[in-house]
PDB file of C-alpha atoms in Angstrom:
ATOM      1  CA  UNK A   1       2.151  81.151 169.580  1.00  0.00           C
ATOM      2  CA  UNK A   2      -0.490  79.136 170.934  1.00  0.00           C
ATOM      3  CA  UNK A   3      -1.977  79.140 167.314  1.00  0.00           C
ATOM      4  CA  UNK A   4       1.271  77.312 165.826  1.00  0.00           C
ATOM      5  CA  UNK A   5       1.595  75.406 168.028  1.00  0.00           C
ATOM      6  CA  UNK A   6      -1.286  73.610 168.259  1.00  0.00           C
ATOM      7  CA  UNK A   7      -1.193  73.577 164.042  1.00  0.00           C
ATOM      8  CA  UNK A   8       1.960  71.992 164.520  1.00  0.00           C
ATOM      9  CA  UNK A   9       1.176  68.845 166.605  1.00  0.00           C
ATOM     10  CA  UNK A  10      -2.551  68.130 164.553  1.00  0.00           C
ATOM     11  CA  UNK A  11      -0.219  68.077 161.067  1.00  0.00           C
ATOM     12  CA  UNK A  12       2.680  66.027 163.102  1.00  0.00           C
ATOM     13  CA  UNK A  13      -0.853  63.788 164.229  1.00  0.00           C
ATOM     14  CA  UNK A  14      -2.233  63.251 160.510  1.00  0.00           C
ATOM     15  CA  UNK A  15       1.492  61.901 159.372  1.00  0.00           C
ATOM     16  CA  UNK A  16       1.949  59.255 162.333  1.00  0.00           C
ATOM     17  CA  UNK A  17      -1.585  58.193 162.109  1.00  0.00           C
ATOM     18  CA  UNK A  18      -1.255  57.549 157.933  1.00  0.00           C
ATOM     19  CA  UNK A  19       2.053  55.957 157.552  1.00  0.00           C
ATOM     20  CA  UNK A  20       1.155  52.572 158.191  1.00  0.00           C
ATOM     21  CA  UNK A  21      -1.702  52.929 155.356  1.00  0.00           C
ATOM     22  CA  UNK A  22       1.002  54.140 152.904  1.00  0.00           C
ATOM     23  CA  UNK A  23       3.374  51.428 154.605  1.00  0.00           C
ATOM     24  CA  UNK A  24       1.051  49.348 153.568  1.00  0.00           C
ATOM     25  CA  UNK A  25      -0.847  49.972 150.467  1.00  0.00           C
ATOM     26  CA  UNK A  26       0.314  47.859 147.032  1.00  0.00           C
ATOM     27  CA  UNK A  27      -0.348  48.912 142.932  1.00  0.00           C
ATOM     28  CA  UNK A  28      -4.617  47.749 142.117  1.00  0.00           C
ATOM     29  CA  UNK A  29      -5.614  43.993 141.274  1.00  0.00           C
ATOM     30  CA  UNK A  30      -4.051  43.461 137.478  1.00  0.00           C
ATOM     31  CA  UNK A  31      -1.214  45.973 137.524  1.00  0.00           C
ATOM     32  CA  UNK A  32       2.581  44.522 135.495  1.00  0.00           C
ATOM     33  CA  UNK A  33       5.393  43.971 138.464  1.00  0.00           C
ATOM     34  CA  UNK A  34       8.497  45.434 137.102  1.00  0.00           C
ATOM     35  CA  UNK A  35      11.272  44.999 136.693  1.00  0.00           C
ATOM     36  CA  UNK A  36      14.648  46.309 137.174  1.00  0.00           C
ATOM     37  CA  UNK A  37      17.208  43.220 134.723  1.00  0.00           C
ATOM     38  CA  UNK A  38      18.086  44.126 131.596  1.00  0.00           C
ATOM     39  CA  UNK A  39      15.528  41.499 128.907  1.00  0.00           C
ATOM     40  CA  UNK A  40      17.837  38.244 128.111  1.00  0.00           C
ATOM     41  CA  UNK A  41      17.312  38.419 124.450  1.00  0.00           C
ATOM     42  CA  UNK A  42      17.377  42.074 123.437  1.00  0.00           C
ATOM     43  CA  UNK A  43      21.536  41.967 123.079  1.00  0.00           C
ATOM     44  CA  UNK A  44      23.495  45.541 123.720  1.00  0.00           C
ATOM     45  CA  UNK A  45      24.278  47.733 120.254  1.00  0.00           C
ATOM     46  CA  UNK A  46      27.546  47.086 119.343  1.00  0.00           C
ATOM     47  CA  UNK A  47      29.495  50.086 118.236  1.00  0.00           C
ATOM     48  CA  UNK A  48      32.366  49.030 115.721  1.00  0.00           C
ATOM     49  CA  UNK A  49      36.315  50.045 117.460  1.00  0.00           C
ATOM     50  CA  UNK A  50      38.083  53.116 115.307  1.00  0.00           C
ATOM     51  CA  UNK A  51      41.778  52.709 115.535  1.00  0.00           C
ATOM     52  CA  UNK A  52      44.535  54.693 113.707  1.00  0.00           C
ATOM     53  CA  UNK A  53      47.639  53.657 113.581  1.00  0.00           C
ATOM     54  CA  UNK A  54      50.568  55.211 112.384  1.00  0.00           C
ATOM     55  CA  UNK A  55      53.417  53.563 111.195  1.00  0.00           C
ATOM     56  CA  UNK A  56      57.239  53.921 110.277  1.00  0.00           C
ATOM     57  CA  UNK A  57      57.728  52.361 106.136  1.00  0.00           C
ATOM     58  CA  UNK A  58      60.368  49.555 106.400  1.00  0.00           C
ATOM     59  CA  UNK A  59      61.299  50.360 102.823  1.00  0.00           C
ATOM     60  CA  UNK A  60      60.994  52.034  99.958  1.00  0.00           C
ATOM     61  CA  UNK A  61      57.395  50.620  97.710  1.00  0.00           C
ATOM     62  CA  UNK A  62      55.780  51.416 101.307  1.00  0.00           C
ATOM     63  CA  UNK A  63      57.158  55.051 101.182  1.00  0.00           C
ATOM     64  CA  UNK A  64      56.063  54.781  96.774  1.00  0.00           C
ATOM     65  CA  UNK A  65      52.279  53.850  98.669  1.00  0.00           C
ATOM     66  CA  UNK A  66      52.463  56.944 100.461  1.00  0.00           C
ATOM     67  CA  UNK A  67      53.450  60.175  97.667  1.00  0.00           C
ATOM     68  CA  UNK A  68      50.899  58.619  95.660  1.00  0.00           C
ATOM     69  CA  UNK A  69      47.885  57.994  98.240  1.00  0.00           C
ATOM     70  CA  UNK A  70      49.031  61.591  99.603  1.00  0.00           C
ATOM     71  CA  UNK A  71      48.796  62.768  95.345  1.00  0.00           C
ATOM     72  CA  UNK A  72      45.443  61.484  94.699  1.00  0.00           C
ATOM     73  CA  UNK A  73      44.599  62.890  97.374  1.00  0.00           C
ATOM     74  CA  UNK A  74      45.708  65.719  96.608  1.00  0.00           C
ATOM     75  CA  UNK A  75      44.286  65.946  93.188  1.00  0.00           C
ATOM     76  CA  UNK A  76      40.341  64.542  93.924  1.00  0.00           C
ATOM     77  CA  UNK A  77      40.577  68.008  95.893  1.00  0.00           C
ATOM     78  CA  UNK A  78      41.336  69.542  93.012  1.00  0.00           C
ATOM     79  CA  UNK A  79      39.029  68.286  90.765  1.00  0.00           C
ATOM     80  CA  UNK A  80      36.818  70.890  90.945  1.00  0.00           C
ATOM     81  CA  UNK A  81      39.243  73.330  89.151  1.00  0.00           C
ATOM     82  CA  UNK A  82      40.505  71.414  87.478  1.00  0.00           C
ATOM     83  CA  UNK A  83      37.596  70.438  85.952  1.00  0.00           C
ATOM     84  CA  UNK A  84      36.349  73.081  85.787  1.00  0.00           C
ATOM     85  CA  UNK A  85      40.096  74.819  83.755  1.00  0.00           C
ATOM     86  CA  UNK A  86      39.655  71.964  81.077  1.00  0.00           C
ATOM     87  CA  UNK A  87      36.960  72.350  79.578  1.00  0.00           C
ATOM     88  CA  UNK A  88      34.755  75.369  77.916  1.00  0.00           C
ATOM     89  CA  UNK A  89      32.595  76.566  81.456  1.00  0.00           C
ATOM     90  CA  UNK A  90      35.339  78.962  81.689  1.00  0.00           C
ATOM     91  CA  UNK A  91      34.057  80.179  77.739  1.00  0.00           C
ATOM     92  CA  UNK A  92      30.369  80.009  78.963  1.00  0.00           C
ATOM     93  CA  UNK A  93      31.188  81.137  82.197  1.00  0.00           C
ATOM     94  CA  UNK A  94      32.472  83.314  81.917  1.00  0.00           C
ATOM     95  CA  UNK A  95      30.152  85.010  78.631  1.00  0.00           C
ATOM     96  CA  UNK A  96      27.362  84.382  80.585  1.00  0.00           C
ATOM     97  CA  UNK A  97      28.880  86.646  83.180  1.00  0.00           C
ATOM     98  CA  UNK A  98      29.459  89.394  80.601  1.00  0.00           C
ATOM     99  CA  UNK A  99      25.937  89.064  79.158  1.00  0.00           C
ATOM    100  CA  UNK A 100      24.313  90.009  82.498  1.00  0.00           C
ATOM    101  CA  UNK A 101      26.681  93.308  83.223  1.00  0.00           C
ATOM    102  CA  UNK A 102      25.777  95.106  78.358  1.00  0.00           C
ATOM    103  CA  UNK A 103      22.272  94.128  80.059  1.00  0.00           C
ATOM    104  CA  UNK A 104      22.728  96.510  82.762  1.00  0.00           C
ATOM    105  CA  UNK A 105      21.798  93.190  85.589  1.00  0.00           C
ATOM    106  CA  UNK A 106      22.138  93.383  89.434  1.00  0.00           C
ATOM    107  CA  UNK A 107      19.971  90.706  90.853  1.00  0.00           C
ATOM    108  CA  UNK A 108      18.462  88.599  87.871  1.00  0.00           C
ATOM    109  CA  UNK A 109      19.592  85.622  86.940  1.00  0.00           C
ATOM    110  CA  UNK A 110      21.952  85.202  90.420  1.00  0.00           C
ATOM    111  CA  UNK A 111      25.231  83.991  89.447  1.00  0.00           C
ATOM    112  CA  UNK A 112      24.873  80.483  90.421  1.00  0.00           C
ATOM    113  CA  UNK A 113      21.630  80.227  88.229  1.00  0.00           C
ATOM    114  CA  UNK A 114      24.671  81.626  85.318  1.00  0.00           C
ATOM    115  CA  UNK A 115      27.535  78.994  86.799  1.00  0.00           C
ATOM    116  CA  UNK A 116      24.499  75.759  86.677  1.00  0.00           C
ATOM    117  CA  UNK A 117      23.374  77.085  82.848  1.00  0.00           C
ATOM    118  CA  UNK A 118      26.952  77.556  82.076  1.00  0.00           C
ATOM    119  CA  UNK A 119      27.879  73.283  83.398  1.00  0.00           C
ATOM    120  CA  UNK A 120      25.094  72.597  81.373  1.00  0.00           C
ATOM    121  CA  UNK A 121      26.216  73.379  78.524  1.00  0.00           C
ATOM    122  CA  UNK A 122      29.763  72.196  78.973  1.00  0.00           C
ATOM    123  CA  UNK A 123      27.901  68.303  80.512  1.00  0.00           C
ATOM    124  CA  UNK A 124      26.317  68.276  77.486  1.00  0.00           C
ATOM    125  CA  UNK A 125      30.067  69.556  74.914  1.00  0.00           C
ATOM    126  CA  UNK A 126      32.327  67.715  77.176  1.00  0.00           C
ATOM    127  CA  UNK A 127      30.054  64.225  77.596  1.00  0.00           C
ATOM    128  CA  UNK A 128      31.385  62.072  74.468  1.00  0.00           C
ATOM    129  CA  UNK A 129      35.351  63.030  76.584  1.00  0.00           C
ATOM    130  CA  UNK A 130      33.808  61.953  79.368  1.00  0.00           C
ATOM    131  CA  UNK A 131      32.374  58.589  77.842  1.00  0.00           C
ATOM    132  CA  UNK A 132      35.791  58.333  75.798  1.00  0.00           C
ATOM    133  CA  UNK A 133      38.071  58.784  79.226  1.00  0.00           C
ATOM    134  CA  UNK A 134      35.171  56.284  81.123  1.00  0.00           C
ATOM    135  CA  UNK A 135      35.671  53.187  78.493  1.00  0.00           C
ATOM    136  CA  UNK A 136      39.349  53.485  78.706  1.00  0.00           C
ATOM    137  CA  UNK A 137      40.049  54.672  81.764  1.00  0.00           C
ATOM    138  CA  UNK A 138      38.552  53.917  84.228  1.00  0.00           C
ATOM    139  CA  UNK A 139      36.611  50.927  83.317  1.00  0.00           C
ATOM    140  CA  UNK A 140      39.571  49.242  82.552  1.00  0.00           C
ATOM    141  CA  UNK A 141      41.025  49.603  86.047  1.00  0.00           C
ATOM    142  CA  UNK A 142      38.638  48.872  88.013  1.00  0.00           C
ATOM    143  CA  UNK A 143      38.530  45.386  86.372  1.00  0.00           C
ATOM    144  CA  UNK A 144      41.777  45.220  87.225  1.00  0.00           C
ATOM    145  CA  UNK A 145      43.405  45.442  83.552  1.00  0.00           C
ATOM    146  CA  UNK A 146      45.331  47.411  83.750  1.00  0.00           C
ATOM    147  CA  UNK A 147      47.532  49.744  86.276  1.00  0.00           C
ATOM    148  CA  UNK A 148      46.832  53.466  87.675  1.00  0.00           C
ATOM    149  CA  UNK A 149      49.986  54.700  84.861  1.00  0.00           C
ATOM    150  CA  UNK A 150      47.776  53.640  82.600  1.00  0.00           C
ATOM    151  CA  UNK A 151      44.292  54.831  83.801  1.00  0.00           C
ATOM    152  CA  UNK A 152      45.673  57.707  84.180  1.00  0.00           C
ATOM    153  CA  UNK A 153      47.228  58.810  80.498  1.00  0.00           C
ATOM    154  CA  UNK A 154      44.434  57.137  79.166  1.00  0.00           C
ATOM    155  CA  UNK A 155      42.439  59.905  80.849  1.00  0.00           C
ATOM    156  CA  UNK A 156      43.968  62.161  79.482  1.00  0.00           C
ATOM    157  CA  UNK A 157      44.089  61.822  75.995  1.00  0.00           C
ATOM    158  CA  UNK A 158      40.783  62.843  75.601  1.00  0.00           C
ATOM    159  CA  UNK A 159      41.269  65.814  77.714  1.00  0.00           C
ATOM    160  CA  UNK A 160      44.485  66.899  75.439  1.00  0.00           C
ATOM    161  CA  UNK A 161      42.714  66.390  72.750  1.00  0.00           C
ATOM    162  CA  UNK A 162      40.127  68.182  73.281  1.00  0.00           C
ATOM    163  CA  UNK A 163      42.002  70.801  74.343  1.00  0.00           C
ATOM    164  CA  UNK A 164      44.142  70.744  71.003  1.00  0.00           C
ATOM    165  CA  UNK A 165      40.591  70.549  69.344  1.00  0.00           C
ATOM    166  CA  UNK A 166      40.000  74.160  70.351  1.00  0.00           C
ATOM    167  CA  UNK A 167      43.064  75.698  69.935  1.00  0.00           C
ATOM    168  CA  UNK A 168      44.219  74.148  66.572  1.00  0.00           C
ATOM    169  CA  UNK A 169      43.372  78.784  65.124  1.00  0.00           C
ATOM    170  CA  UNK A 170      45.487  79.679  67.888  1.00  0.00           C
ATOM    171  CA  UNK A 171      49.031  78.466  68.666  1.00  0.00           C
ATOM    172  CA  UNK A 172      50.630  81.659  70.284  1.00  0.00           C
ATOM    173  CA  UNK A 173      49.883  80.751  73.557  1.00  0.00           C
ATOM    174  CA  UNK A 174      52.132  76.788  74.034  1.00  0.00           C
ATOM    175  CA  UNK A 175      54.830  79.007  71.961  1.00  0.00           C
ATOM    176  CA  UNK A 176      54.450  81.157  74.471  1.00  0.00           C
ATOM    177  CA  UNK A 177      54.582  78.937  77.237  1.00  0.00           C
ATOM    178  CA  UNK A 178      57.928  76.416  75.243  1.00  0.00           C
ATOM    179  CA  UNK A 179      60.162  80.260  74.389  1.00  0.00           C
ATOM    180  CA  UNK A 180      59.954  80.054  78.694  1.00  0.00           C
ATOM    181  CA  UNK A 181      60.257  76.765  78.951  1.00  0.00           C
ATOM    182  CA  UNK A 182      63.847  76.895  76.483  1.00  0.00           C
ATOM    183  CA  UNK A 183      62.196  74.028  75.190  1.00  0.00           C
ATOM    184  CA  UNK A 184      62.318  73.348  71.168  1.00  0.00           C
ATOM    185  CA  UNK A 185      59.651  73.508  68.736  1.00  0.00           C
ATOM    186  CA  UNK A 186      57.410  70.133  68.714  1.00  0.00           C
ATOM    187  CA  UNK A 187      57.186  68.526  65.512  1.00  0.00           C
ATOM    188  CA  UNK A 188      53.142  67.006  66.631  1.00  0.00           C
ATOM    189  CA  UNK A 189      50.644  67.760  69.508  1.00  0.00           C
ATOM    190  CA  UNK A 190      51.890  65.054  72.176  1.00  0.00           C
ATOM    191  CA  UNK A 191      55.595  66.543  71.695  1.00  0.00           C
ATOM    192  CA  UNK A 192      53.374  68.907  74.137  1.00  0.00           C
ATOM    193  CA  UNK A 193      53.775  68.651  78.240  1.00  0.00           C
ATOM    194  CA  UNK A 194      50.498  67.961  79.645  1.00  0.00           C
ATOM    195  CA  UNK A 195      52.014  71.500  82.352  1.00  0.00           C
ATOM    196  CA  UNK A 196      52.120  74.037  79.042  1.00  0.00           C
ATOM    197  CA  UNK A 197      49.527  72.708  77.544  1.00  0.00           C
ATOM    198  CA  UNK A 198      46.845  73.467  80.324  1.00  0.00           C
ATOM    199  CA  UNK A 199      47.818  77.307  81.384  1.00  0.00           C
ATOM    200  CA  UNK A 200      48.121  77.549  77.256  1.00  0.00           C
ATOM    201  CA  UNK A 201      44.627  76.087  76.999  1.00  0.00           C
ATOM    202  CA  UNK A 202      43.384  78.387  79.613  1.00  0.00           C
ATOM    203  CA  UNK A 203      45.098  82.342  78.248  1.00  0.00           C
ATOM    204  CA  UNK A 204      43.290  81.078  74.935  1.00  0.00           C
ATOM    205  CA  UNK A 205      40.079  80.336  76.682  1.00  0.00           C
ATOM    206  CA  UNK A 206      40.210  83.962  78.483  1.00  0.00           C
ATOM    207  CA  UNK A 207      41.088  85.291  75.878  1.00  0.00           C
ATOM    208  CA  UNK A 208      38.295  83.788  73.344  1.00  0.00           C
ATOM    209  CA  UNK A 209      35.765  84.657  75.729  1.00  0.00           C
ATOM    210  CA  UNK A 210      36.568  88.159  76.517  1.00  0.00           C
ATOM    211  CA  UNK A 211      36.465  89.198  72.016  1.00  0.00           C
ATOM    212  CA  UNK A 212      32.877  87.358  72.369  1.00  0.00           C
ATOM    213  CA  UNK A 213      31.816  90.045  74.900  1.00  0.00           C
ATOM    214  CA  UNK A 214      33.032  92.468  73.585  1.00  0.00           C
ATOM    215  CA  UNK A 215      30.789  91.425  70.244  1.00  0.00           C
ATOM    216  CA  UNK A 216      27.581  91.538  72.798  1.00  0.00           C
ATOM    217  CA  UNK A 217      28.328  94.794  74.322  1.00  0.00           C
ATOM    218  CA  UNK A 218      28.859  96.645  70.749  1.00  0.00           C
ATOM    219  CA  UNK A 219      24.431  97.072  69.622  1.00  0.00           C
ATOM    220  CA  UNK A 220      24.015  97.423  74.124  1.00  0.00           C
ATOM    221  CA  UNK A 221      26.426 100.239  74.233  1.00  0.00           C
ATOM    222  CA  UNK A 222      24.994 101.751  71.464  1.00  0.00           C
ATOM    223  CA  UNK A 223      21.488 101.712  73.727  1.00  0.00           C
ATOM    224  CA  UNK A 224      23.578 103.903  76.264  1.00  0.00           C
ATOM    225  CA  UNK A 225      24.466 106.864  74.156  1.00  0.00           C
ATOM    226  CA  UNK A 226      21.751 107.088  72.100  1.00  0.00           C
ATOM    227  CA  UNK A 227      19.463 107.670  75.510  1.00  0.00           C
ATOM    228  CA  UNK A 228      22.678 109.402  77.348  1.00  0.00           C
ATOM    229  CA  UNK A 229      21.946 111.995  74.478  1.00  0.00           C
ATOM    230  CA  UNK A 230      18.759 112.798  74.372  1.00  0.00           C
ATOM    231  CA  UNK A 231      18.515 112.780  77.506  1.00  0.00           C
ATOM    232  CA  UNK A 232      21.391 115.480  77.624  1.00  0.00           C
ATOM    233  CA  UNK A 233      20.000 117.540  75.399  1.00  0.00           C
ATOM    234  CA  UNK A 234      16.167 117.279  76.665  1.00  0.00           C
ATOM    235  CA  UNK A 235      18.284 118.123  80.287  1.00  0.00           C
ATOM    236  CA  UNK A 236      16.720 115.476  82.023  1.00  0.00           C
ATOM    237  CA  UNK A 237      20.984 115.813  83.281  1.00  0.00           C
ATOM    238  CA  UNK A 238      20.639 114.614  87.060  1.00  0.00           C
ATOM    239  CA  UNK A 239      18.313 110.863  85.414  1.00  0.00           C
ATOM    240  CA  UNK A 240      20.801 107.719  85.503  1.00  0.00           C
ATOM    241  CA  UNK A 241      21.016 106.838  81.397  1.00  0.00           C
ATOM    242  CA  UNK A 242      20.946 102.951  82.351  1.00  0.00           C
ATOM    243  CA  UNK A 243      17.558 103.746  84.207  1.00  0.00           C
ATOM    244  CA  UNK A 244      15.829 104.460  81.208  1.00  0.00           C
ATOM    245  CA  UNK A 245      18.118 102.263  79.038  1.00  0.00           C
ATOM    246  CA  UNK A 246      17.755  98.742  80.526  1.00  0.00           C
ATOM    247  CA  UNK A 247      13.979  98.317  79.830  1.00  0.00           C
ATOM    248  CA  UNK A 248      14.886  98.845  76.709  1.00  0.00           C
ATOM    249  CA  UNK A 249      18.617  96.303  76.543  1.00  0.00           C
ATOM    250  CA  UNK A 250      15.553  94.044  77.878  1.00  0.00           C
ATOM    251  CA  UNK A 251      13.377  94.575  74.990  1.00  0.00           C
ATOM    252  CA  UNK A 252      15.619  94.127  72.258  1.00  0.00           C
ATOM    253  CA  UNK A 253      16.954  91.097  73.804  1.00  0.00           C
ATOM    254  CA  UNK A 254      14.215  88.668  74.091  1.00  0.00           C
ATOM    255  CA  UNK A 255      12.525  90.055  70.569  1.00  0.00           C
ATOM    256  CA  UNK A 256      15.478  88.553  69.168  1.00  0.00           C
ATOM    257  CA  UNK A 257      15.643  85.528  71.494  1.00  0.00           C
ATOM    258  CA  UNK A 258      18.638  86.648  72.876  1.00  0.00           C
ATOM    259  CA  UNK A 259      19.525  83.887  74.671  1.00  0.00           C
ATOM    260  CA  UNK A 260      18.827  81.091  72.337  1.00  0.00           C
ATOM    261  CA  UNK A 261      21.600  82.345  69.717  1.00  0.00           C
ATOM    262  CA  UNK A 262      23.448  83.076  72.478  1.00  0.00           C
ATOM    263  CA  UNK A 263      23.543  79.385  72.998  1.00  0.00           C
ATOM    264  CA  UNK A 264      23.575  78.664  69.858  1.00  0.00           C
ATOM    265  CA  UNK A 265      26.546  80.702  69.378  1.00  0.00           C
ATOM    266  CA  UNK A 266      28.476  79.777  72.662  1.00  0.00           C
ATOM    267  CA  UNK A 267      28.068  75.950  70.779  1.00  0.00           C
ATOM    268  CA  UNK A 268      29.394  76.527  67.430  1.00  0.00           C
ATOM    269  CA  UNK A 269      31.789  78.730  68.380  1.00  0.00           C
ATOM    270  CA  UNK A 270      33.410  75.295  70.671  1.00  0.00           C
ATOM    271  CA  UNK A 271      31.998  71.788  68.013  1.00  0.00           C
ATOM    272  CA  UNK A 272      32.839  73.785  65.097  1.00  0.00           C
TER     273      UNK A 272
END
């Protein structure tokens, strides 16, 4: 205890003697004096105020504008789906998926790659139609030459013409939907409403895509049947035929330039 008291006494004495030294200590010569005041030349960051105000419409015109805005936002949300359904993307994507399954491929090429190929093929085919829509609808609307209603009509016309061109040899689905709607037989394509034309075109594209898929499956099914028969004759029934037939399918597909022929025939089926 005596040693502990002596140690505490020595530390206390050192602290008392060193306190004046710390109190009189200064910064080295040449150092910059510090300050806590902000420079007047520095302006603070201006953060804008964002205010949302909800008011009741005062007349029918304001109500109509709100409804138009709601419909516009809805159309923009559904725009990707609409573009997929009213263009040739539907046919291309289904056929490319069929050829992948016919070759017994599971992961290669990925679905995103096939959709990307279908997208750029669609862009190549639909570029004249999109150009017409831009020149007749969007550009005059942005210049203030036409209104929204006329712009919609001008943008709808090229798409309708494209869909009618694809269904020129088969109007079965148009007649089906017209009869279901209890409408009279149209005299001209202009008499067919768009809400009837779009589902008719979708079913037509699905039918065409499945027909092409069946034709693509036939040669590869023959290869599967031949390989399965050979394996069964050799008594190798436990070996999956797909594991043996897939290399032969790939060899055949590469030798006949399958991707080039498939792309060419898809373009011909659209640009007749």
